[in-house]
CSV table of C-alpha atoms in Angstrom, one decimal:
chain,number,residue,atom,x,y,z
A,933,MET,CA,123.1,168.6,-17.1
A,934,ASN,CA,120.9,166.4,-15.1
A,935,LEU,CA,118.8,168.4,-12.6
A,936,SER,CA,117.0,166.8,-9.7
A,937,PRO,CA,113.3,166.2,-10.1
A,938,GLU,CA,112.6,169.0,-7.6
A,939,LEU,CA,114.7,171.5,-9.3
A,940,LEU,CA,113.5,170.5,-12.7
A,941,THR,CA,109.8,171.0,-11.5
A,942,LEU,CA,110.7,174.6,-10.5
A,943,VAL,CA,112.6,175.3,-13.7
A,944,MET,CA,109.8,173.9,-16.0
A,945,PHE,CA,106.9,175.7,-14.2
A,946,GLY,CA,109.0,178.8,-13.7
A,947,GLY,CA,109.9,178.8,-17.4
A,948,LEU,CA,106.3,178.3,-18.4
A,949,LEU,CA,105.2,181.3,-16.3
A,950,ILE,CA,108.0,183.4,-17.7
A,951,GLY,CA,107.0,182.6,-21.3
A,952,LEU,CA,103.3,183.4,-20.7
A,953,PHE,CA,104.1,186.7,-19.0
A,954,MET,CA,106.2,187.7,-22.0
A,955,GLY,CA,103.2,187.2,-24.2
A,956,HIS,CA,104.2,184.2,-26.2
A,957,PRO,CA,101.6,181.7,-27.5
A,958,LEU,CA,100.8,178.9,-25.0
A,959,ALA,CA,101.6,176.1,-27.5
A,960,PHE,CA,105.1,177.3,-28.3
A,961,VAL,CA,105.8,178.1,-24.6
A,962,LEU,CA,105.0,174.4,-23.7
A,963,GLY,CA,106.9,173.0,-26.5
A,964,GLY,CA,109.9,175.3,-25.9
A,965,VAL,CA,110.0,174.6,-22.1
A,966,ALA,CA,109.7,170.8,-22.9
A,967,VAL,CA,112.8,171.0,-25.2
A,968,ILE,CA,114.8,173.1,-22.5
A,969,GLY,CA,113.7,170.8,-19.8
A,970,ALA,CA,114.7,167.7,-21.8
A,971,TYR,CA,118.3,169.1,-22.1
A,972,LEU,CA,118.4,170.0,-18.4
A,973,GLY,CA,116.7,166.9,-17.0
A,974,PRO,CA,116.4,163.5,-18.5
A,975,GLY,CA,118.5,164.2,-21.6
A,976,GLU,CA,117.8,165.0,-25.2
A,977,ARG,CA,117.2,161.4,-26.0
A,978,VAL,CA,113.8,161.6,-24.4
A,979,LEU,CA,112.6,163.9,-27.2
A,980,GLY,CA,112.5,160.9,-29.5
A,981,THR,CA,110.0,159.1,-27.3
A,982,ILE,CA,108.0,162.2,-26.8
A,983,ILE,CA,107.6,162.7,-30.6
A,984,ASN,CA,106.4,159.0,-30.9
A,985,ASN,CA,104.0,159.6,-28.1
A,986,ILE,CA,102.6,162.7,-29.8
A,987,TYR,CA,102.0,161.1,-33.2
A,988,GLY,CA,101.2,157.5,-32.0
A,989,ASN,CA,99.0,158.3,-29.0
A,990,ALA,CA,97.9,161.9,-28.7
A,991,MET,CA,97.1,162.8,-32.2
A,992,ASP,CA,95.9,159.3,-33.1
A,993,ASN,CA,93.0,159.4,-30.8
A,994,TYR,CA,89.6,159.1,-32.7
A,995,VAL,CA,87.7,161.0,-30.0
A,996,LEU,CA,89.5,164.2,-31.0
A,997,VAL,CA,87.8,164.1,-34.5
A,998,ALA,CA,84.8,165.6,-32.7
A,999,ILE,CA,86.8,168.9,-32.0
A,1000,PRO,CA,86.9,170.3,-35.5
A,1001,LEU,CA,83.3,169.3,-36.1
A,1002,PHE,CA,81.9,171.0,-33.0
A,1003,VAL,CA,84.1,174.0,-33.7
A,1004,LEU,CA,82.6,174.2,-37.3
A,1005,MET,CA,79.1,173.8,-35.9
A,1006,ALA,CA,79.8,176.8,-33.5
A,1007,ARG,CA,81.0,178.9,-36.5
A,1008,PHE,CA,78.1,178.1,-38.7
A,1009,LEU,CA,75.6,178.9,-35.9
A,1010,ASN,CA,77.5,182.2,-35.2
A,1011,ASP,CA,77.7,183.3,-38.9
A,1012,SER,CA,74.0,182.4,-39.5
A,1013,GLY,CA,73.0,185.5,-37.5
A,1014,VAL,CA,70.3,183.5,-35.6
A,1015,THR,CA,72.0,184.2,-32.3
A,1016,GLU,CA,71.5,187.9,-32.6
A,1017,LYS,CA,67.8,187.4,-33.4
A,1018,MET,CA,67.4,185.0,-30.5
A,1019,PHE,CA,68.8,187.7,-28.2
A,1020,ALA,CA,66.4,190.3,-29.5
A,1021,VAL,CA,63.5,188.0,-29.0
A,1022,MET,CA,64.4,186.9,-25.5
A,1023,ARG,CA,65.0,190.7,-24.6
A,1024,LEU,CA,61.5,191.5,-25.6
A,1025,LEU,CA,60.0,188.4,-23.8
A,1026,LEU,CA,61.7,189.5,-20.5
A,1027,ALA,CA,61.1,193.2,-21.1
A,1028,ASN,CA,59.1,193.8,-17.9
A,1029,LEU,CA,61.8,192.3,-15.6
A,1030,ARG,CA,64.3,194.5,-13.8
A,1031,GLY,CA,67.6,193.2,-15.2
A,1032,GLY,CA,65.9,191.5,-18.2
A,1033,LEU,CA,68.7,192.2,-20.5
A,1034,ALA,CA,71.3,190.7,-18.2
A,1035,LEU,CA,68.9,187.8,-17.6
A,1036,THR,CA,68.7,187.4,-21.4
A,1037,VAL,CA,72.4,187.2,-21.6
A,1038,VAL,CA,72.5,184.3,-19.1
A,1039,ILE,CA,69.7,182.4,-20.8
A,1040,VAL,CA,71.1,182.9,-24.3
A,1041,SER,CA,74.6,182.1,-23.0
A,1042,VAL,CA,73.4,178.8,-21.7
A,1043,MET,CA,71.8,178.1,-25.1
A,1044,LEU,CA,75.0,179.1,-26.9
A,1045,ALA,CA,77.1,176.9,-24.5
A,1046,ALA,CA,74.9,173.9,-25.6
A,1047,THR,CA,75.6,174.6,-29.2
A,1048,THR,CA,79.2,176.0,-29.4
A,1049,GLY,CA,81.3,174.1,-26.8
A,1050,ILE,CA,83.9,176.8,-26.6
A,1051,VAL,CA,84.4,179.9,-24.4
A,1052,GLY,CA,85.6,182.3,-27.0
A,1053,ALA,CA,82.6,181.9,-29.4
A,1054,SER,CA,80.1,182.5,-26.6
A,1055,ILE,CA,81.8,185.6,-25.1
A,1056,ALA,CA,82.6,187.2,-28.5
A,1057,VAL,CA,79.0,186.8,-29.6
A,1058,MET,CA,77.5,188.1,-26.5
A,1059,GLY,CA,80.0,190.9,-26.2
A,1060,MET,CA,79.1,192.1,-29.7
A,1061,ILE,CA,75.3,191.8,-29.5
A,1062,ALA,CA,74.6,192.4,-25.8
A,1063,LEU,CA,77.1,194.8,-24.3
A,1064,VAL,CA,76.2,197.9,-26.4
A,1065,PRO,CA,72.3,197.6,-25.7
A,1066,MET,CA,72.9,197.0,-22.0
A,1067,LEU,CA,75.1,200.1,-21.6
A,1068,LYS,CA,72.8,202.1,-23.8
A,1069,HIS,CA,69.8,201.2,-21.7
A,1070,GLY,CA,71.6,202.4,-18.4
A,1071,TYR,CA,72.8,199.0,-17.1
A,1072,ASN,CA,75.6,199.0,-14.5
A,1073,LYS,CA,78.9,198.5,-16.4
A,1074,GLU,CA,80.3,196.0,-13.9
A,1075,LEU,CA,77.1,194.0,-14.0
A,1076,SER,CA,77.1,194.1,-17.8
A,1077,THR,CA,80.6,192.9,-18.3
A,1078,GLY,CA,80.6,190.5,-15.5
A,1079,VAL,CA,77.4,188.7,-16.6
A,1080,ILE,CA,78.8,188.3,-20.1
A,1081,MET,CA,82.2,187.0,-19.0
A,1082,ALA,CA,80.7,184.6,-16.4
A,1083,SER,CA,77.9,183.3,-18.7
A,1084,GLY,CA,80.2,182.9,-21.5
A,1085,CYS,CA,82.4,180.5,-19.5
A,1086,LEU,CA,79.6,178.1,-19.4
A,1087,GLY,CA,80.6,177.0,-22.9
A,1088,ILE,CA,83.3,174.7,-21.6
A,1089,LEU,CA,81.0,173.0,-19.1
A,1090,ILE,CA,77.5,172.6,-20.7
A,1091,PRO,CA,77.7,169.7,-23.2
A,1092,PRO,CA,78.6,169.4,-26.0
A,1093,SER,CA,81.9,170.8,-24.8
A,1094,ILE,CA,85.3,170.7,-26.5
A,1095,MET,CA,86.9,170.6,-23.1
A,1096,LEU,CA,85.1,167.5,-22.1
A,1097,ILE,CA,86.1,165.8,-25.3
A,1098,LEU,CA,89.8,166.7,-24.6
A,1099,MET,CA,89.2,165.3,-21.1
A,1100,ALA,CA,87.9,162.0,-22.4
A,1101,SER,CA,90.9,161.6,-24.6
A,1102,TYR,CA,93.0,161.4,-21.4
A,1103,SER,CA,90.7,159.6,-19.1
A,1104,PRO,CA,89.1,156.2,-18.9
A,1105,VAL,CA,85.7,157.9,-18.8
A,1106,SER,CA,83.7,158.1,-22.1
A,1107,VAL,CA,82.6,161.3,-23.7
A,1108,GLY,CA,78.9,160.5,-23.2
A,1109,ALA,CA,79.5,159.9,-19.4
A,1110,LEU,CA,81.4,163.2,-19.1
A,1111,PHE,CA,78.7,165.0,-20.9
A,1112,ALA,CA,76.0,163.6,-18.7
A,1113,GLY,CA,78.0,164.4,-15.6
A,1114,ALA,CA,78.6,168.0,-16.5
A,1115,LEU,CA,75.1,168.8,-17.7
A,1116,VAL,CA,73.4,169.2,-14.3
A,1117,PRO,CA,76.3,171.3,-12.7
A,1118,GLY,CA,76.5,173.6,-15.8
A,1119,LEU,CA,72.7,174.2,-15.6
A,1120,MET,CA,72.8,174.8,-11.9
A,1121,LEU,CA,75.6,177.3,-12.4
A,1122,GLY,CA,73.6,179.1,-15.1
A,1123,ALA,CA,70.5,179.2,-12.7
A,1124,MET,CA,72.7,180.7,-10.0
A,1125,TYR,CA,73.9,183.4,-12.4
A,1126,ALA,CA,70.3,184.1,-13.3
A,1127,LEU,CA,69.2,184.2,-9.7
A,1128,TYR,CA,72.1,186.6,-8.8
A,1129,VAL,CA,71.0,189.0,-11.6
A,1130,LEU,CA,67.4,189.0,-10.4
A,1131,VAL,CA,68.4,189.6,-6.8
A,1132,ILE,CA,71.0,192.3,-7.4
A,1133,CYS,CA,68.6,194.2,-9.8
A,1134,TYR,CA,65.8,193.9,-7.2
A,1135,LEU,CA,68.0,195.3,-4.5
A,1136,LYS,CA,69.5,198.0,-6.7
A,1137,PRO,CA,67.0,198.8,-9.5
A,1138,SER,CA,69.4,201.3,-11.2
A,1139,TYR,CA,71.7,198.4,-12.1
A,1140,GLY,CA,69.1,196.9,-14.6
A,1141,PRO,CA,66.2,199.1,-15.6
A,1142,PRO,CA,63.5,197.3,-17.6
A,1143,VAL,CA,62.9,197.8,-21.4
A,1144,PRO,CA,60.9,201.0,-22.0
A,1145,ALA,CA,57.1,200.2,-22.3
A,1146,GLU,CA,56.8,202.0,-25.6
A,1147,GLU,CA,59.6,199.8,-27.2
A,1148,ARG,CA,57.9,196.6,-26.0
A,1149,ALA,CA,54.5,197.9,-27.2
A,1150,GLU,CA,55.9,198.0,-30.8
A,1151,THR,CA,55.7,194.1,-30.8
A,1152,SER,CA,52.5,192.4,-30.2
A,1153,THR,CA,52.3,189.1,-28.3
A,1154,GLY,CA,51.3,187.2,-31.5
A,1155,GLN,CA,54.4,188.6,-33.3
A,1156,LEU,CA,56.5,187.6,-30.3
A,1157,LEU,CA,55.3,184.1,-30.4
A,1158,ILE,CA,56.1,183.9,-34.2
A,1159,MET,CA,59.5,185.3,-33.5
A,1160,LEU,CA,60.0,182.7,-30.7
A,1161,ALA,CA,59.1,179.8,-33.0
A,1162,LYS,CA,61.3,181.2,-35.8
A,1163,TYR,CA,64.5,182.1,-33.9
A,1164,VAL,CA,64.5,180.2,-30.7
A,1165,LEU,CA,63.2,176.8,-31.7
A,1166,PRO,CA,65.8,176.1,-34.4
A,1167,PRO,CA,68.7,176.4,-32.0
A,1168,MET,CA,66.8,174.3,-29.5
A,1169,ALA,CA,66.4,171.7,-32.3
A,1170,LEU,CA,70.2,171.7,-32.7
A,1171,ILE,CA,70.8,171.2,-29.0
A,1172,LEU,CA,68.3,168.4,-28.7
A,1173,GLY,CA,69.5,166.8,-31.9
A,1174,VAL,CA,73.1,166.7,-30.8
A,1175,LEU,CA,72.6,165.9,-27.0
A,1176,GLY,CA,69.6,163.6,-27.7
A,1177,ALA,CA,71.6,161.4,-30.2
A,1178,LEU,CA,74.5,161.3,-27.7
A,1179,PHE,CA,72.6,160.5,-24.5
A,1180,THR,CA,70.2,158.0,-26.1
A,1181,GLY,CA,73.2,156.0,-27.5
A,1182,VAL,CA,72.1,156.5,-31.0
A,1183,ALA,CA,75.4,158.2,-31.9
A,1184,THR,CA,79.0,158.5,-30.5
A,1185,ALA,CA,80.4,161.9,-29.8
A,1186,THR,CA,82.1,162.1,-33.3
A,1187,GLU,CA,78.8,161.1,-35.0
A,1188,ALA,CA,76.8,163.5,-32.8
A,1189,SER,CA,79.1,166.3,-33.8
A,1190,ALA,CA,78.6,165.5,-37.4
A,1191,ILE,CA,74.8,165.7,-36.8
A,1192,GLY,CA,75.3,169.1,-35.2
A,1193,VAL,CA,77.4,170.5,-38.2
A,1194,ALA,CA,74.6,169.2,-40.6
A,1195,ILE,CA,71.9,171.0,-38.5
A,1196,ALA,CA,74.0,174.2,-38.1
A,1197,PHE,CA,74.7,174.3,-41.8
A,1198,LEU,CA,71.0,174.1,-42.5
A,1199,LEU,CA,70.4,177.1,-40.1
A,1200,PHE,CA,73.2,178.9,-41.9
A,1201,LEU,CA,71.4,178.3,-45.3
A,1202,ILE,CA,68.1,179.5,-43.8
A,1203,PHE,CA,69.1,182.5,-41.7
A,1204,GLY,CA,72.6,183.4,-43.1
A,1205,ASP,CA,73.4,185.4,-46.2
A,1206,ARG,CA,74.2,182.2,-48.1
A,1207,LYS,CA,77.2,183.9,-49.7
A,1208,LEU,CA,80.2,181.6,-50.7
A,1209,LYS,CA,82.5,184.2,-49.3
A,1210,THR,CA,80.9,183.9,-45.8
A,1211,CYS,CA,81.0,180.1,-45.9
A,1212,PHE,CA,84.8,180.3,-46.8
A,1213,HIS,CA,85.5,182.5,-43.9
A,1214,THR,CA,83.5,180.3,-41.6
A,1215,LEU,CA,85.7,177.3,-42.7
A,1216,ILE,CA,89.0,179.3,-42.3
A,1217,ASP,CA,87.9,180.5,-38.8
A,1218,ALA,CA,87.0,176.9,-37.8
A,1219,SER,CA,90.4,175.7,-39.1
A,1220,LYS,CA,92.2,178.3,-37.1
A,1221,THR,CA,90.5,177.5,-33.8
A,1222,THR,CA,91.1,173.7,-34.4
A,1223,THR,CA,94.7,174.3,-35.3
A,1224,MET,CA,95.2,176.3,-32.1
A,1225,VAL,CA,93.7,173.5,-29.9
A,1226,MET,CA,95.7,170.8,-31.6
A,1227,LEU,CA,99.0,172.8,-31.3
A,1228,VAL,CA,98.4,173.3,-27.7
A,1229,LEU,CA,97.8,169.5,-27.4
A,1230,VAL,CA,101.1,168.8,-29.1
A,1231,GLY,CA,103.0,171.3,-26.8
A,1232,ALA,CA,101.3,170.0,-23.6
A,1233,THR,CA,102.0,166.4,-24.5
A,1234,ALA,CA,105.6,167.3,-24.9
A,1235,PHE,CA,105.7,169.2,-21.7
A,1236,THR,CA,104.1,166.5,-19.6
A,1237,GLY,CA,106.2,163.8,-21.3
A,1238,VAL,CA,109.5,165.5,-20.3
A,1239,PHE,CA,108.1,166.4,-16.9
A,1240,SER,CA,107.2,162.8,-16.2
A,1241,ARG,CA,110.5,161.3,-17.4
A,1242,GLY,CA,112.3,163.9,-15.4
A,1243,GLY,CA,110.6,162.8,-12.1
A,1244,GLY,CA,108.4,165.8,-11.9
A,1245,MET,CA,105.2,163.7,-11.6
A,1246,THR,CA,106.5,162.0,-8.5
A,1247,VAL,CA,107.3,165.4,-6.9
A,1248,ILE,CA,103.8,166.7,-7.4
A,1249,SER,CA,102.2,163.4,-6.3
A,1250,ASP,CA,104.3,163.3,-3.1
A,1251,LEU,CA,103.3,167.0,-2.5
A,1252,VAL,CA,99.6,166.3,-3.0
A,1253,LEU,CA,99.6,163.0,-0.9
A,1254,ALA,CA,101.5,164.7,1.9
A,1255,MET,CA,98.7,167.2,2.4
A,1256,PRO,CA,97.0,167.0,5.9
A,1257,GLY,CA,93.4,165.9,5.8
A,1258,GLY,CA,93.9,162.8,3.6
A,1259,THR,CA,91.8,162.6,0.5
A,1260,THR,CA,90.0,165.8,1.2
A,1261,GLY,CA,93.2,167.7,1.7
A,1262,ALA,CA,94.6,166.4,-1.5
A,1263,LEU,CA,91.5,167.3,-3.5
A,1264,ILE,CA,91.5,170.8,-2.0
A,1265,LEU,CA,95.2,171.3,-3.0
A,1266,MET,CA,94.5,170.1,-6.6
A,1267,LEU,CA,91.4,172.4,-6.9
A,1268,PHE,CA,93.6,175.2,-5.6
A,1269,LEU,CA,96.4,174.5,-8.1
A,1270,VAL,CA,93.8,174.5,-10.9
A,1271,PHE,CA,92.5,177.9,-9.6
A,1272,LEU,CA,96.0,179.2,-9.8
A,1273,LEU,CA,96.5,177.9,-13.3
A,1274,GLY,CA,93.3,179.6,-14.3
A,1275,MET,CA,95.0,183.0,-13.7
A,1276,PHE,CA,97.6,182.3,-16.4
A,1277,LEU,CA,96.3,179.7,-18.8
A,1278,ASP,CA,93.1,179.1,-20.8
A,1279,TRP,CA,91.1,175.8,-20.4
A,1280,THR,CA,93.1,173.9,-23.0
A,1281,GLY,CA,96.4,174.4,-21.1
A,1282,ILE,CA,94.7,173.7,-17.8
A,1283,VAL,CA,93.3,170.4,-18.8
A,1284,LEU,CA,96.5,169.3,-20.7
A,1285,LEU,CA,98.7,170.1,-17.8
A,1286,SER,CA,96.6,169.0,-14.9
A,1287,PHE,CA,95.0,165.9,-16.2
A,1288,PRO,CA,98.1,163.8,-16.9
A,1289,ILE,CA,99.5,164.8,-13.4
A,1290,MET,CA,96.4,164.8,-11.2
A,1291,LEU,CA,94.4,161.9,-12.8
A,1292,PRO,CA,96.8,159.2,-11.6
A,1293,ILE,CA,96.7,160.6,-8.1
A,1294,VAL,CA,92.9,160.7,-8.0
């Protein structure tokens, strides 16, 4: 069977949505739809070319070495327990502010984003250490969950970001340039979240009551400064060590990720329980996350390869370029398509599906 490019486009994206709605893992849905699409469209012989492309191009990209290292860095930082202590210190520092806890979530999430590079880690950590205290102290439920989810998503934008590394493997732009380009928008978004928290808690004080005065009085200013130096400065050193080495040109993305792992491991030895069992679980969790990302990469490479050989790229390109408004109209449509993909896919699937299709158009 040799479907037309238009019909193949509908079948492949329809199959992708059906597979996701049925609850199957993204990597296997992408790979499965690619195999079915190959038989229905360009023919099964295209699968040999796709396999060569996966092993000779996608998986042979040196930039991707940074992914397991940044993931491992995030796991060491998380398992060291310094994040929880950092949250407690920031909470006391902003104790007198309405919405201080929610503001702490935003600030700590920005710092986590600059050390983890992945969404799941930030949201999981903040959900565990922040949600219960916020609800316990009478914070609005919608504000509590919303600020954790929104701030946690900064993990893919503020460098060092796994998403940006994956983007660099597909684009002619270097990792360092992408990191530099994403830093200001990421910080701006974090600042807007913080401003929203302050405004909403000022207009509706019941949404974010301040920390009780007696609880704040238990810690003196001197003790608070010591805690700041002990639990906030080390993560800052990690951020400056990684980004500083990258932006100054001292190290490449892969080398900077290795520096980050070394600093995070030191923090794990200083603040963690230093048990061999904990270290083992850290390595296993990092391996699982890396494997998930790489499997999605394989599935997406197969999907876009079959889609391209079947003429789907031309269909999407013609659709985008036919938009009224010229360049602006085309960009609006592409942003809208990414917005729709965000309802069904995580960042990995969005990047790996949209980049090969939209980058040539741009």
